């Protein structure tokens, strides 16, 4: 899937640098392509792999499982030593993800919770090194408020699709029926960018990724 925020030639060049996938990861990529399931783009997957490895992340909470692709990529990046808890509200996606995760041999590492994240999040116990927001774009602020306390100090919240095909940056690209999502996303980005306990960087790869580091308390 091509995004609209990065020069096409540059995006193609970067993608060509990424080694081809194999096994279940490749199968999931093919399934997503054939069935129009929106999974993280290859360059975003690679970027997050680096973040996970460089920060020695060992626990991840994800909102929006889809077919279990990102959860599988993250588990592999943690070298199967970590844990992913992921939430999905679509029953068909939940079933497909469960099969894929079993096929990958990651049942012990990935726990899929079925339901709307707004209902499921308050029941999730424990804290995480990384939280990945990749579900309904109009609800990031709500997800954030339910997640923030579950993020360890020194942890990272990753918000995907935050530049939404260029619409967030400029009204020139906004489609009328998307105006509510656009307004909410702009407000969310302003909020996480100015949050006193977060250091946020908005990165123009894929459809836009925001990385928010939760500052450690003063020692
Ligand atoms: C972009 S896809 C997730 C892709 C996945 N993270 C990946 O990269 O492989 C978004 C998913 O979030 C799910 N979703 C949307 N709103 C949700 C909510 N409120 N609670 C739980 N899941 C939700 C959708 O059903 C969809 O499968």
PDB file of C-alpha atoms and ligand atoms in Angstrom:
ATOM      1  CA  UNK A   1       0.000   0.000   0.000  1.00  0.00           C
ATOM      2  CA  UNK A   2       1.487   3.336  -1.069  1.00  0.00           C
ATOM      3  CA  UNK A   3       1.101   6.274   1.301  1.00  0.00           C
ATOM      4  CA  UNK A   4       0.615   9.809   0.037  1.00  0.00           C
ATOM      5  CA  UNK A   5       2.936  11.545   2.446  1.00  0.00           C
ATOM      6  CA  UNK A   6       6.290  10.373   1.131  1.00  0.00           C
ATOM      7  CA  UNK A   7       7.697  10.912  -2.341  1.00  0.00           C
ATOM      8  CA  UNK A   8       6.828   7.718  -4.245  1.00  0.00           C
ATOM      9  CA  UNK A   9      10.339   7.192  -5.617  1.00  0.00           C
ATOM     10  CA  UNK A  10      11.898   7.630  -2.196  1.00  0.00           C
ATOM     11  CA  UNK A  11       9.388   5.230  -0.647  1.00  0.00           C
ATOM     12  CA  UNK A  12      10.027   2.638  -3.357  1.00  0.00           C
ATOM     13  CA  UNK A  13      13.789   2.994  -2.893  1.00  0.00           C
ATOM     14  CA  UNK A  14      13.530   2.485   0.877  1.00  0.00           C
ATOM     15  CA  UNK A  15      11.222  -0.541   0.431  1.00  0.00           C
ATOM     16  CA  UNK A  16      13.647  -2.115  -2.021  1.00  0.00           C
ATOM     17  CA  UNK A  17      16.340  -1.952   0.659  1.00  0.00           C
ATOM     18  CA  UNK A  18      14.305  -4.141   3.005  1.00  0.00           C
ATOM     19  CA  UNK A  19      15.114  -7.856   2.705  1.00  0.00           C
ATOM     20  CA  UNK A  20      12.195  -9.954   1.427  1.00  0.00           C
ATOM     21  CA  UNK A  21      10.093 -11.638   4.087  1.00  0.00           C
ATOM     22  CA  UNK A  22       9.595 -15.378   4.311  1.00  0.00           C
ATOM     23  CA  UNK A  23       7.422 -17.939   6.075  1.00  0.00           C
ATOM     24  CA  UNK A  24       4.323 -16.870   7.978  1.00  0.00           C
ATOM     25  CA  UNK A  25       5.280 -13.172   7.852  1.00  0.00           C
ATOM     26  CA  UNK A  26       5.339 -13.335   4.044  1.00  0.00           C
ATOM     27  CA  UNK A  27       2.041 -15.265   4.011  1.00  0.00           C
ATOM     28  CA  UNK A  28       0.394 -12.587   6.152  1.00  0.00           C
ATOM     29  CA  UNK A  29       1.716  -9.809   3.910  1.00  0.00           C
ATOM     30  CA  UNK A  30       0.260 -11.591   0.872  1.00  0.00           C
ATOM     31  CA  UNK A  31      -3.073 -12.182   2.611  1.00  0.00           C
ATOM     32  CA  UNK A  32      -3.265  -8.509   3.626  1.00  0.00           C
ATOM     33  CA  UNK A  33      -2.476  -7.378   0.084  1.00  0.00           C
ATOM     34  CA  UNK A  34      -5.027  -9.693  -1.516  1.00  0.00           C
ATOM     35  CA  UNK A  35      -7.764  -8.862   1.001  1.00  0.00           C
ATOM     36  CA  UNK A  36      -7.055  -5.152   1.526  1.00  0.00           C
ATOM     37  CA  UNK A  37      -6.283  -5.537   5.209  1.00  0.00           C
ATOM     38  CA  UNK A  38      -4.391  -2.435   6.374  1.00  0.00           C
ATOM     39  CA  UNK A  39      -1.219  -3.687   8.091  1.00  0.00           C
ATOM     40  CA  UNK A  40       1.858  -1.625   8.936  1.00  0.00           C
ATOM     41  CA  UNK A  41       3.930  -0.770   5.877  1.00  0.00           C
ATOM     42  CA  UNK A  42       7.291  -2.585   5.462  1.00  0.00           C
ATOM     43  CA  UNK A  43       9.358   0.504   6.309  1.00  0.00           C
ATOM     44  CA  UNK A  44       7.290   1.113   9.458  1.00  0.00           C
ATOM     45  CA  UNK A  45       7.726  -2.548  10.457  1.00  0.00           C
ATOM     46  CA  UNK A  46      11.481  -2.238   9.998  1.00  0.00           C
ATOM     47  CA  UNK A  47      11.627   1.058  11.907  1.00  0.00           C
ATOM     48  CA  UNK A  48       9.700  -0.416  14.850  1.00  0.00           C
ATOM     49  CA  UNK A  49      11.905  -3.511  14.834  1.00  0.00           C
ATOM     50  CA  UNK A  50      14.882  -1.199  15.336  1.00  0.00           C
ATOM     51  CA  UNK A  51      13.088   0.729  18.111  1.00  0.00           C
ATOM     52  CA  UNK A  52      12.170  -2.519  19.905  1.00  0.00           C
ATOM     53  CA  UNK A  53      15.692  -3.938  19.675  1.00  0.00           C
ATOM     54  CA  UNK A  54      17.495  -0.677  20.511  1.00  0.00           C
ATOM     55  CA  UNK A  55      15.275  -0.022  23.550  1.00  0.00           C
ATOM     56  CA  UNK A  56      15.305  -3.669  24.705  1.00  0.00           C
ATOM     57  CA  UNK A  57      11.505  -3.620  24.779  1.00  0.00           C
ATOM     58  CA  UNK A  58      10.062  -6.723  26.408  1.00  0.00           C
ATOM     59  CA  UNK A  59       6.325  -6.035  26.694  1.00  0.00           C
ATOM     60  CA  UNK A  60       3.931  -4.454  24.206  1.00  0.00           C
ATOM     61  CA  UNK A  61       0.260  -3.505  24.374  1.00  0.00           C
ATOM     62  CA  UNK A  62      -1.328  -3.143  20.947  1.00  0.00           C
ATOM     63  CA  UNK A  63      -4.715  -1.723  19.981  1.00  0.00           C
ATOM     64  CA  UNK A  64      -5.791  -3.119  16.607  1.00  0.00           C
ATOM     65  CA  UNK A  65      -4.591  -6.669  15.896  1.00  0.00           C
ATOM     66  CA  UNK A  66      -6.132  -7.210  12.421  1.00  0.00           C
ATOM     67  CA  UNK A  67      -4.554 -10.473  11.195  1.00  0.00           C
ATOM     68  CA  UNK A  68      -1.773 -10.443  13.807  1.00  0.00           C
ATOM     69  CA  UNK A  69       0.932  -9.160  11.470  1.00  0.00           C
ATOM     70  CA  UNK A  70       2.452  -6.374  13.592  1.00  0.00           C
ATOM     71  CA  UNK A  71       2.137  -8.515  16.759  1.00  0.00           C
ATOM     72  CA  UNK A  72       4.159 -11.243  15.003  1.00  0.00           C
ATOM     73  CA  UNK A  73       6.780  -8.790  13.723  1.00  0.00           C
ATOM     74  CA  UNK A  74       7.148  -7.321  17.234  1.00  0.00           C
ATOM     75  CA  UNK A  75       7.484 -10.753  18.857  1.00  0.00           C
ATOM     76  CA  UNK A  76      10.193 -11.718  16.418  1.00  0.00           C
ATOM     77  CA  UNK A  77      11.995  -8.424  17.146  1.00  0.00           C
ATOM     78  CA  UNK A  78      11.884  -9.225  20.880  1.00  0.00           C
ATOM     79  CA  UNK A  79      13.544 -12.523  20.033  1.00  0.00           C
ATOM     80  CA  UNK A  80      10.524 -14.434  21.404  1.00  0.00           C
ATOM     81  CA  UNK A  81      11.501 -13.353  24.917  1.00  0.00           C
ATOM     82  CA  UNK A  82       8.789 -10.754  25.203  1.00  0.00           C
ATOM     83  CA  UNK A  83       5.038 -10.547  25.536  1.00  0.00           C
ATOM     84  CA  UNK A  84       2.428  -8.834  23.356  1.00  0.00           C
ATOM     85  CA  UNK A  85      -1.137  -8.200  24.496  1.00  0.00           C
ATOM     86  CA  UNK A  86      -3.239  -7.126  21.524  1.00  0.00           C
ATOM     87  CA  UNK A  87      -6.892  -6.071  21.242  1.00  0.00           C
ATOM     88  CA  UNK A  88      -9.227  -6.641  18.283  1.00  0.00           C
ATOM     89  CA  UNK A  89     -12.955  -5.965  18.045  1.00  0.00           C
ATOM     90  CA  UNK A  90     -13.697  -7.593  14.684  1.00  0.00           C
ATOM     91  CA  UNK A  91     -14.525 -11.262  15.166  1.00  0.00           C
ATOM     92  CA  UNK A  92     -13.305 -12.403  11.754  1.00  0.00           C
ATOM     93  CA  UNK A  93      -9.972 -10.628  12.241  1.00  0.00           C
ATOM     94  CA  UNK A  94      -9.691 -12.077  15.729  1.00  0.00           C
ATOM     95  CA  UNK A  95     -10.141 -15.629  14.352  1.00  0.00           C
ATOM     96  CA  UNK A  96      -7.636 -15.124  11.530  1.00  0.00           C
ATOM     97  CA  UNK A  97      -5.085 -13.573  13.901  1.00  0.00           C
ATOM     98  CA  UNK A  98      -5.474 -16.475  16.345  1.00  0.00           C
ATOM     99  CA  UNK A  99      -4.706 -18.977  13.550  1.00  0.00           C
ATOM    100  CA  UNK A 100      -1.738 -16.960  12.273  1.00  0.00           C
ATOM    101  CA  UNK A 101      -0.206 -16.612  15.712  1.00  0.00           C
ATOM    102  CA  UNK A 102      -0.555 -20.343  16.306  1.00  0.00           C
ATOM    103  CA  UNK A 103       1.045 -21.020  12.924  1.00  0.00           C
ATOM    104  CA  UNK A 104       3.916 -18.699  13.843  1.00  0.00           C
ATOM    105  CA  UNK A 105       4.367 -20.668  17.086  1.00  0.00           C
ATOM    106  CA  UNK A 106       3.871 -17.504  19.179  1.00  0.00           C
ATOM    107  CA  UNK A 107       0.800 -18.558  21.250  1.00  0.00           C
ATOM    108  CA  UNK A 108       2.806 -18.212  24.452  1.00  0.00           C
ATOM    109  CA  UNK A 109       4.023 -14.731  23.537  1.00  0.00           C
ATOM    110  CA  UNK A 110       0.937 -13.115  22.039  1.00  0.00           C
ATOM    111  CA  UNK A 111      -2.362 -12.842  23.862  1.00  0.00           C
ATOM    112  CA  UNK A 112      -5.276 -11.579  21.768  1.00  0.00           C
ATOM    113  CA  UNK A 113      -8.169  -9.976  23.619  1.00  0.00           C
ATOM    114  CA  UNK A 114     -11.452  -9.852  21.754  1.00  0.00           C
ATOM    115  CA  UNK A 115     -13.563  -6.717  22.166  1.00  0.00           C
ATOM    116  CA  UNK A 116     -13.642  -2.960  21.837  1.00  0.00           C
ATOM    117  CA  UNK A 117     -10.448  -1.484  23.260  1.00  0.00           C
ATOM    118  CA  UNK A 118     -12.491   1.063  25.198  1.00  0.00           C
ATOM    119  CA  UNK A 119     -14.088  -1.803  27.179  1.00  0.00           C
ATOM    120  CA  UNK A 120     -11.055  -4.121  27.253  1.00  0.00           C
ATOM    121  CA  UNK A 121      -8.314  -1.641  28.236  1.00  0.00           C
ATOM    122  CA  UNK A 122      -9.579  -0.928  31.781  1.00  0.00           C
ATOM    123  CA  UNK A 123      -9.439  -4.691  32.505  1.00  0.00           C
ATOM    124  CA  UNK A 124      -5.825  -5.115  31.395  1.00  0.00           C
ATOM    125  CA  UNK A 125      -3.393  -5.459  34.261  1.00  0.00           C
ATOM    126  CA  UNK A 126       0.296  -4.718  34.388  1.00  0.00           C
ATOM    127  CA  UNK A 127       2.523  -2.220  32.666  1.00  0.00           C
ATOM    128  CA  UNK A 128       4.193  -2.251  29.263  1.00  0.00           C
ATOM    129  CA  UNK A 129       7.399  -0.965  27.682  1.00  0.00           C
ATOM    130  CA  UNK A 130       5.626  -0.024  24.456  1.00  0.00           C
ATOM    131  CA  UNK A 131       2.033   0.772  23.508  1.00  0.00           C
ATOM    132  CA  UNK A 132       1.056   0.665  19.858  1.00  0.00           C
ATOM    133  CA  UNK A 133      -2.069   2.547  18.767  1.00  0.00           C
ATOM    134  CA  UNK A 134      -3.216   1.225  15.394  1.00  0.00           C
ATOM    135  CA  UNK A 135      -7.027   1.214  15.439  1.00  0.00           C
ATOM    136  CA  UNK A 136      -9.792   3.795  14.809  1.00  0.00           C
ATOM    137  CA  UNK A 137      -7.912   7.030  14.125  1.00  0.00           C
ATOM    138  CA  UNK A 138     -10.687   9.206  15.537  1.00  0.00           C
ATOM    139  CA  UNK A 139     -10.319   7.589  18.962  1.00  0.00           C
ATOM    140  CA  UNK A 140      -6.601   7.918  19.703  1.00  0.00           C
ATOM    141  CA  UNK A 141      -7.171  10.473  22.450  1.00  0.00           C
ATOM    142  CA  UNK A 142      -9.597   8.113  24.189  1.00  0.00           C
ATOM    143  CA  UNK A 143      -7.238   5.133  23.777  1.00  0.00           C
ATOM    144  CA  UNK A 144      -4.371   7.262  25.061  1.00  0.00           C
ATOM    145  CA  UNK A 145      -6.232   8.250  28.225  1.00  0.00           C
ATOM    146  CA  UNK A 146      -6.997   4.564  28.926  1.00  0.00           C
ATOM    147  CA  UNK A 147      -3.399   3.474  28.219  1.00  0.00           C
ATOM    148  CA  UNK A 148      -1.138   6.141  29.631  1.00  0.00           C
ATOM    149  CA  UNK A 149      -0.969   4.713  33.155  1.00  0.00           C
ATOM    150  CA  UNK A 150      -0.120   1.287  31.681  1.00  0.00           C
ATOM    151  CA  UNK A 151       3.087   2.614  30.112  1.00  0.00           C
ATOM    152  CA  UNK A 152       6.291   2.164  32.100  1.00  0.00           C
ATOM    153  CA  UNK A 153       8.423   5.236  32.719  1.00  0.00           C
ATOM    154  CA  UNK A 154      11.013   5.188  29.972  1.00  0.00           C
ATOM    155  CA  UNK A 155       8.486   3.448  27.698  1.00  0.00           C
ATOM    156  CA  UNK A 156       7.201   4.524  24.289  1.00  0.00           C
ATOM    157  CA  UNK A 157       3.734   5.101  22.858  1.00  0.00           C
ATOM    158  CA  UNK A 158       3.733   4.606  19.100  1.00  0.00           C
ATOM    159  CA  UNK A 159       0.748   6.079  17.249  1.00  0.00           C
ATOM    160  CA  UNK A 160       0.350   4.941  13.634  1.00  0.00           C
ATOM    161  CA  UNK A 161      -1.280   6.732  10.681  1.00  0.00           C
ATOM    162  CA  UNK A 162      -1.041  10.105  12.376  1.00  0.00           C
ATOM    163  CA  UNK A 163      -0.467  12.054   9.148  1.00  0.00           C
ATOM    164  CA  UNK A 164      -3.394  10.308   7.428  1.00  0.00           C
ATOM    165  CA  UNK A 165      -2.578  10.667   3.737  1.00  0.00           C
ATOM    166  CA  UNK A 166      -1.401  14.257   4.204  1.00  0.00           C
ATOM    167  CA  UNK A 167      -4.798  15.437   5.467  1.00  0.00           C
ATOM    168  CA  UNK A 168      -3.509  16.260   8.951  1.00  0.00           C
ATOM    169  CA  UNK A 169      -0.841  18.636   7.683  1.00  0.00           C
ATOM    170  CA  UNK A 170      -2.905  20.557   5.162  1.00  0.00           C
ATOM    171  CA  UNK A 171      -6.593  21.304   4.518  1.00  0.00           C
ATOM    172  CA  UNK A 172      -5.709  21.093   0.831  1.00  0.00           C
ATOM    173  CA  UNK A 173      -5.836  17.276   1.109  1.00  0.00           C
ATOM    174  CA  UNK A 174      -8.832  16.909   3.438  1.00  0.00           C
ATOM    175  CA  UNK A 175     -11.813  14.953   2.143  1.00  0.00           C
ATOM    176  CA  UNK A 176     -15.070  16.381   3.549  1.00  0.00           C
ATOM    177  CA  UNK A 177     -16.246  13.113   5.104  1.00  0.00           C
ATOM    178  CA  UNK A 178     -12.940  12.795   6.981  1.00  0.00           C
ATOM    179  CA  UNK A 179     -13.078  16.202   8.635  1.00  0.00           C
ATOM    180  CA  UNK A 180     -14.015  14.898  12.115  1.00  0.00           C
ATOM    181  CA  UNK A 181     -11.160  12.362  12.154  1.00  0.00           C
ATOM    182  CA  UNK A 182      -8.749  15.036  10.893  1.00  0.00           C
ATOM    183  CA  UNK A 183      -9.765  17.529  13.590  1.00  0.00           C
ATOM    184  CA  UNK A 184      -9.455  14.888  16.304  1.00  0.00           C
ATOM    185  CA  UNK A 185      -6.064  13.707  15.076  1.00  0.00           C
ATOM    186  CA  UNK A 186      -4.713  17.275  14.950  1.00  0.00           C
ATOM    187  CA  UNK A 187      -5.874  17.793  18.528  1.00  0.00           C
ATOM    188  CA  UNK A 188      -4.298  14.491  19.593  1.00  0.00           C
ATOM    189  CA  UNK A 189      -0.939  15.330  17.975  1.00  0.00           C
ATOM    190  CA  UNK A 190      -0.969  18.751  19.615  1.00  0.00           C
ATOM    191  CA  UNK A 191      -1.733  17.080  22.959  1.00  0.00           C
ATOM    192  CA  UNK A 192       1.037  14.458  22.809  1.00  0.00           C
ATOM    193  CA  UNK A 193       3.520  16.980  21.421  1.00  0.00           C
ATOM    194  CA  UNK A 194       2.939  19.373  24.355  1.00  0.00           C
ATOM    195  CA  UNK A 195       2.414  16.758  27.090  1.00  0.00           C
ATOM    196  CA  UNK A 196       4.755  17.637  29.987  1.00  0.00           C
ATOM    197  CA  UNK A 197       5.800  14.007  30.618  1.00  0.00           C
ATOM    198  CA  UNK A 198       6.278  12.973  27.004  1.00  0.00           C
ATOM    199  CA  UNK A 199       8.938  13.682  24.421  1.00  0.00           C
ATOM    200  CA  UNK A 200       7.221  13.247  21.059  1.00  0.00           C
ATOM    201  CA  UNK A 201       8.612  12.991  17.561  1.00  0.00           C
ATOM    202  CA  UNK A 202       6.346  12.827  14.488  1.00  0.00           C
ATOM    203  CA  UNK A 203       8.025  10.899  11.704  1.00  0.00           C
ATOM    204  CA  UNK A 204       6.881  11.021   8.060  1.00  0.00           C
ATOM    205  CA  UNK A 205       7.216   7.337   7.173  1.00  0.00           C
ATOM    206  CA  UNK A 206       4.372   5.068   6.105  1.00  0.00           C
ATOM    207  CA  UNK A 207       1.244   7.080   6.851  1.00  0.00           C
ATOM    208  CA  UNK A 208       2.993   8.983   9.655  1.00  0.00           C
ATOM    209  CA  UNK A 209       4.211   7.554  12.959  1.00  0.00           C
ATOM    210  CA  UNK A 210       4.383   9.451  16.264  1.00  0.00           C
ATOM    211  CA  UNK A 211       6.820   8.215  18.885  1.00  0.00           C
ATOM    212  CA  UNK A 212       6.197   9.481  22.412  1.00  0.00           C
ATOM    213  CA  UNK A 213       8.771   8.673  25.085  1.00  0.00           C
ATOM    214  CA  UNK A 214       7.462   8.720  28.664  1.00  0.00           C
ATOM    215  CA  UNK A 215      10.058  10.643  30.630  1.00  0.00           C
ATOM    216  CA  UNK A 216      11.523   8.877  33.653  1.00  0.00           C
ATOM    217  CA  UNK A 217      10.846  10.532  36.962  1.00  0.00           C
ATOM    218  CA  UNK A 218      13.720  12.633  38.286  1.00  0.00           C
ATOM    219  CA  UNK A 219      16.131  10.436  40.200  1.00  0.00           C
TER     220      UNK A 219
HETATM  221  C1  LIG B   1      -4.938  -0.920  10.891  1.00  0.00           C
HETATM  222  S1  LIG B   1      -5.657  -2.389  11.474  1.00  0.00           S
HETATM  223  C2  LIG B   1      -4.430  -3.062  12.528  1.00  0.00           C
HETATM  224  C3  LIG B   1      -3.231  -3.578  11.794  1.00  0.00           C
HETATM  225  C4  LIG B   1      -2.222  -4.314  12.640  1.00  0.00           C
HETATM  226  N1  LIG B   1      -1.798  -3.540  13.785  1.00  0.00           N
HETATM  227  C5  LIG B   1      -1.013  -4.647  11.806  1.00  0.00           C
HETATM  228  O1  LIG B   1      -0.243  -3.728  11.465  1.00  0.00           O
HETATM  229  O2  LIG B   1      -0.817  -5.831  11.477  1.00  0.00           O
HETATM  230  C6  LIG B   1      -6.837  -1.787  12.633  1.00  0.00           C
HETATM  231  C7  LIG B   1      -7.637  -2.862  13.356  1.00  0.00           C
HETATM  232  O3  LIG B   1      -8.199  -2.261  14.529  1.00  0.00           O
HETATM  233  C8  LIG B   1      -9.460  -2.824  14.774  1.00  0.00           C
HETATM  234  N2  LIG B   1     -10.204  -1.858  15.608  1.00  0.00           N
HETATM  235  C9  LIG B   1     -10.752  -0.674  15.229  1.00  0.00           C
HETATM  236  N3  LIG B   1     -11.305  -0.047  16.282  1.00  0.00           N
HETATM  237  C10 LIG B   1     -11.089  -0.848  17.362  1.00  0.00           C
HETATM  238  C11 LIG B   1     -11.434  -0.753  18.727  1.00  0.00           C
HETATM  239  N4  LIG B   1     -12.107   0.295  19.199  1.00  0.00           N
HETATM  240  N5  LIG B   1     -11.069  -1.764  19.557  1.00  0.00           N
HETATM  241  C12 LIG B   1     -10.383  -2.832  19.082  1.00  0.00           C
HETATM  242  N6  LIG B   1     -10.040  -2.981  17.788  1.00  0.00           N
HETATM  243  C13 LIG B   1     -10.384  -2.001  16.935  1.00  0.00           C
HETATM  244  C14 LIG B   1     -10.040  -3.039  13.389  1.00  0.00           C
HETATM  245  O4  LIG B   1     -11.053  -4.034  13.414  1.00  0.00           O
HETATM  246  C15 LIG B   1      -8.804  -3.437  12.577  1.00  0.00           C
HETATM  247  O5  LIG B   1      -8.682  -4.832  12.475  1.00  0.00           O
END
